[in-house]
Amino acid sequence: MLRQSSTLKMTWKLLWVPFLLAAWALPTTSSLHPDQPKVLLVAFDGFRWDYLYKVPTPHFHSVMKYGVHVKQVTNIFITKTYPNFYTMVTGLFAESHGIVSNDMFDPVLNKSFSLDHMDIYDSEFWEAATPIWITNQRAGHSSGAAMWPGTDVKIHGTFPTRYMPYNQSIPFEERVAKIIEWFTSKEPINLGLLYWEDPDDMGHHLGPDSPLMGTVISDIDNKLGYLIKMLKKAKLWGTLNLIITSDHGMTQCSEERIIELDQYLDRDHYVLIDQSPVAAILPKEGEFDEVYETLAHAHPNLTVYKREEIPERWHYRYNRRIQPIIAVADQGWHVVQNKSEDFMLGNHGYDNALPEMHPIFLAQGPAFRKNFTKESMNSTDLYPLLCHLLDITATPHNGSFQKVQDLLRSAAPRTTPDGKSTTPLHGRTKPKEYEQEESYAYFIGVSLGSILVIIFFVIFIKHLVRSQMPDVGAVHPEIVQPLLHA
Ligand SMILES: [Zn+2]
């Protein structure tokens, strides 16, 4: 009897084992992606895609060798800083996220926005979209931002969990130190955003064709080397998915290629909202036709559009902050009101189909393939990729996870029956095949769990039968029977 009761106790204890085994075998969201969910997104402003080959860039090339590289990233029109930075973290075109330029005017708010003023801290300009740091926080995670444009603005009443108010004079090393501190703190962030102003500043100043740009690019490569060294020191390297990209490229300008609006139009007829290379023009009341007709025939290197005629491919039409007329300069041309204005040897903002406007894109980490080169992607696809890496549900966007999932180690290229993007702006936000992947894993998990339970019971019964066996070696059915009902 004593022996029987201790066997019963052991039986009850052992009964937990199959359930624990089954629970272990059942897939959870995190077990689907064991490498998740740490992501560090780094942007070097104005890093053109081919700067990688201008001078030796061993640290960039190391990331390419041990990670992935996309040769041509089509960013969004206009190829300016603020619109593109907001696209990277929302997956939306400028007409949808509302940051249509570095300088804009909203006729309903009756407010201006300018990179050079405090207007950028006005939440109302940003709230047509929800950036990824907020979505990440709403999912219960923490985000940290070191100077990433827009991250020190209160959007939908929220700041990133950790952030640095923008201050251009703060060195790169200090920004890196903050990011690492946040990733390794007791309540760590899982999403880091790191911004650096160059090579954009020097690209404007010197022009991308200047031999002096080589030194600037080498310096950026050293900065990347420093970041990698510090990530290794903090033991984050190898567990964190690092993405290195930029907002746009840069093209060479010349004082020989200037379009001077004062030569054609009286300033009394219009207000110039945004300048080179996309002049955003707000005609004064009753002056639209005259302004348009005059500009349309002004200069062979200036293409003038009424807002409703802006090419569809630019996705730059349906927003009240896009002015009634835009005049777009050909690559390498400047639009100014008067030649006495500041001149830059390098500029960007032109047609996003021009390769010189395209930024770099590299990534390395547990989620990414090794030594893999992809020909092209859209910058709107970065957002669903980030959401996938962070395992959060994307808000509606213009990108496609399907188009970039071949960058990932675990996701073989998949196609949907209609071949269209699985993440349209107004449609579902989680690709269908991702759910399929989950249900497959669930099925396998359940099957594996059930098999383990069955195996356990077989072993358990065998064990029980043996333990109840008299020394003589014969099994007495009366002893075994009640235990089987236990
Ligand atoms: Zn710039």
Tab-separated table of N, CA, C and O in Angstrom, residues 44 59-60 172 219-231:
chain	number	residue	atom	x	y	z
A	44	PHE	N	23.074	57.574	-42.408
A	44	PHE	CA	24.058	58.615	-42.676
A	44	PHE	C	23.451	59.502	-43.766
A	44	PHE	O	23.296	59.060	-44.915
A	59	HIS	N	34.684	48.834	-43.635
A	59	HIS	CA	33.631	48.470	-42.681
A	59	HIS	C	32.290	48.267	-43.388
A	59	HIS	O	31.550	47.345	-43.069
A	60	PHE	N	32.003	49.128	-44.357
A	60	PHE	CA	30.775	48.933	-45.144
A	60	PHE	C	30.857	47.607	-45.898
A	60	PHE	O	29.884	46.843	-45.951
A	172	PHE	N	29.230	61.931	-32.926
A	172	PHE	CA	28.733	60.594	-33.262
A	172	PHE	C	28.955	59.616	-32.111
A	172	PHE	O	28.072	58.843	-31.757
A	219	ASP	N	35.865	58.955	-43.500
A	219	ASP	CA	35.506	59.291	-42.124
A	219	ASP	C	34.208	58.580	-41.711
A	219	ASP	O	34.091	58.073	-40.589
A	220	ILE	N	33.240	58.513	-42.615
A	220	ILE	CA	31.979	57.813	-42.306
A	220	ILE	C	32.264	56.321	-42.098
A	220	ILE	O	31.716	55.687	-41.191
A	221	ASP	N	33.151	55.759	-42.929
A	221	ASP	CA	33.500	54.341	-42.779
A	221	ASP	C	34.139	54.097	-41.404
A	221	ASP	O	33.840	53.094	-40.747
A	222	ASN	N	34.975	55.032	-40.968
A	222	ASN	CA	35.567	54.907	-39.623
A	222	ASN	C	34.493	54.983	-38.549
A	222	ASN	O	34.562	54.302	-37.527
A	223	LYS	N	33.495	55.814	-38.775
A	223	LYS	CA	32.409	55.936	-37.794
A	223	LYS	C	31.630	54.622	-37.708
A	223	LYS	O	31.275	54.167	-36.622
A	224	LEU	N	31.410	53.999	-38.866
A	224	LEU	CA	30.727	52.704	-38.854
A	224	LEU	C	31.588	51.685	-38.109
A	224	LEU	O	31.075	50.885	-37.312
A	225	GLY	N	32.901	51.731	-38.359
A	225	GLY	CA	33.824	50.827	-37.655
A	225	GLY	C	33.746	51.027	-36.152
A	225	GLY	O	33.737	50.062	-35.379
A	226	TYR	N	33.656	52.263	-35.739
A	226	TYR	CA	33.544	52.574	-34.305
A	226	TYR	C	32.243	52.000	-33.735
A	226	TYR	O	32.239	51.379	-32.665
A	227	LEU	N	31.154	52.194	-34.463
A	227	LEU	CA	29.854	51.665	-34.004
A	227	LEU	C	29.929	50.144	-33.828
A	227	LEU	O	29.506	49.607	-32.793
A	228	ILE	N	30.508	49.456	-34.830
A	228	ILE	CA	30.599	47.990	-34.763
A	228	ILE	C	31.468	47.575	-33.568
A	228	ILE	O	31.112	46.661	-32.816
A	229	LYS	N	32.577	48.276	-33.383
A	229	LYS	CA	33.476	47.968	-32.257
A	229	LYS	C	32.733	48.097	-30.925
A	229	LYS	O	32.825	47.227	-30.053
A	230	MET	N	31.957	49.161	-30.777
A	230	MET	CA	31.239	49.388	-29.523
A	230	MET	C	30.099	48.376	-29.332
A	230	MET	O	29.815	47.965	-28.210
A	231	LEU	N	29.468	47.982	-30.425
A	231	LEU	CA	28.406	46.961	-30.325
A	231	LEU	C	29.004	45.625	-29.888
A	231	LEU	O	28.409	44.893	-29.093
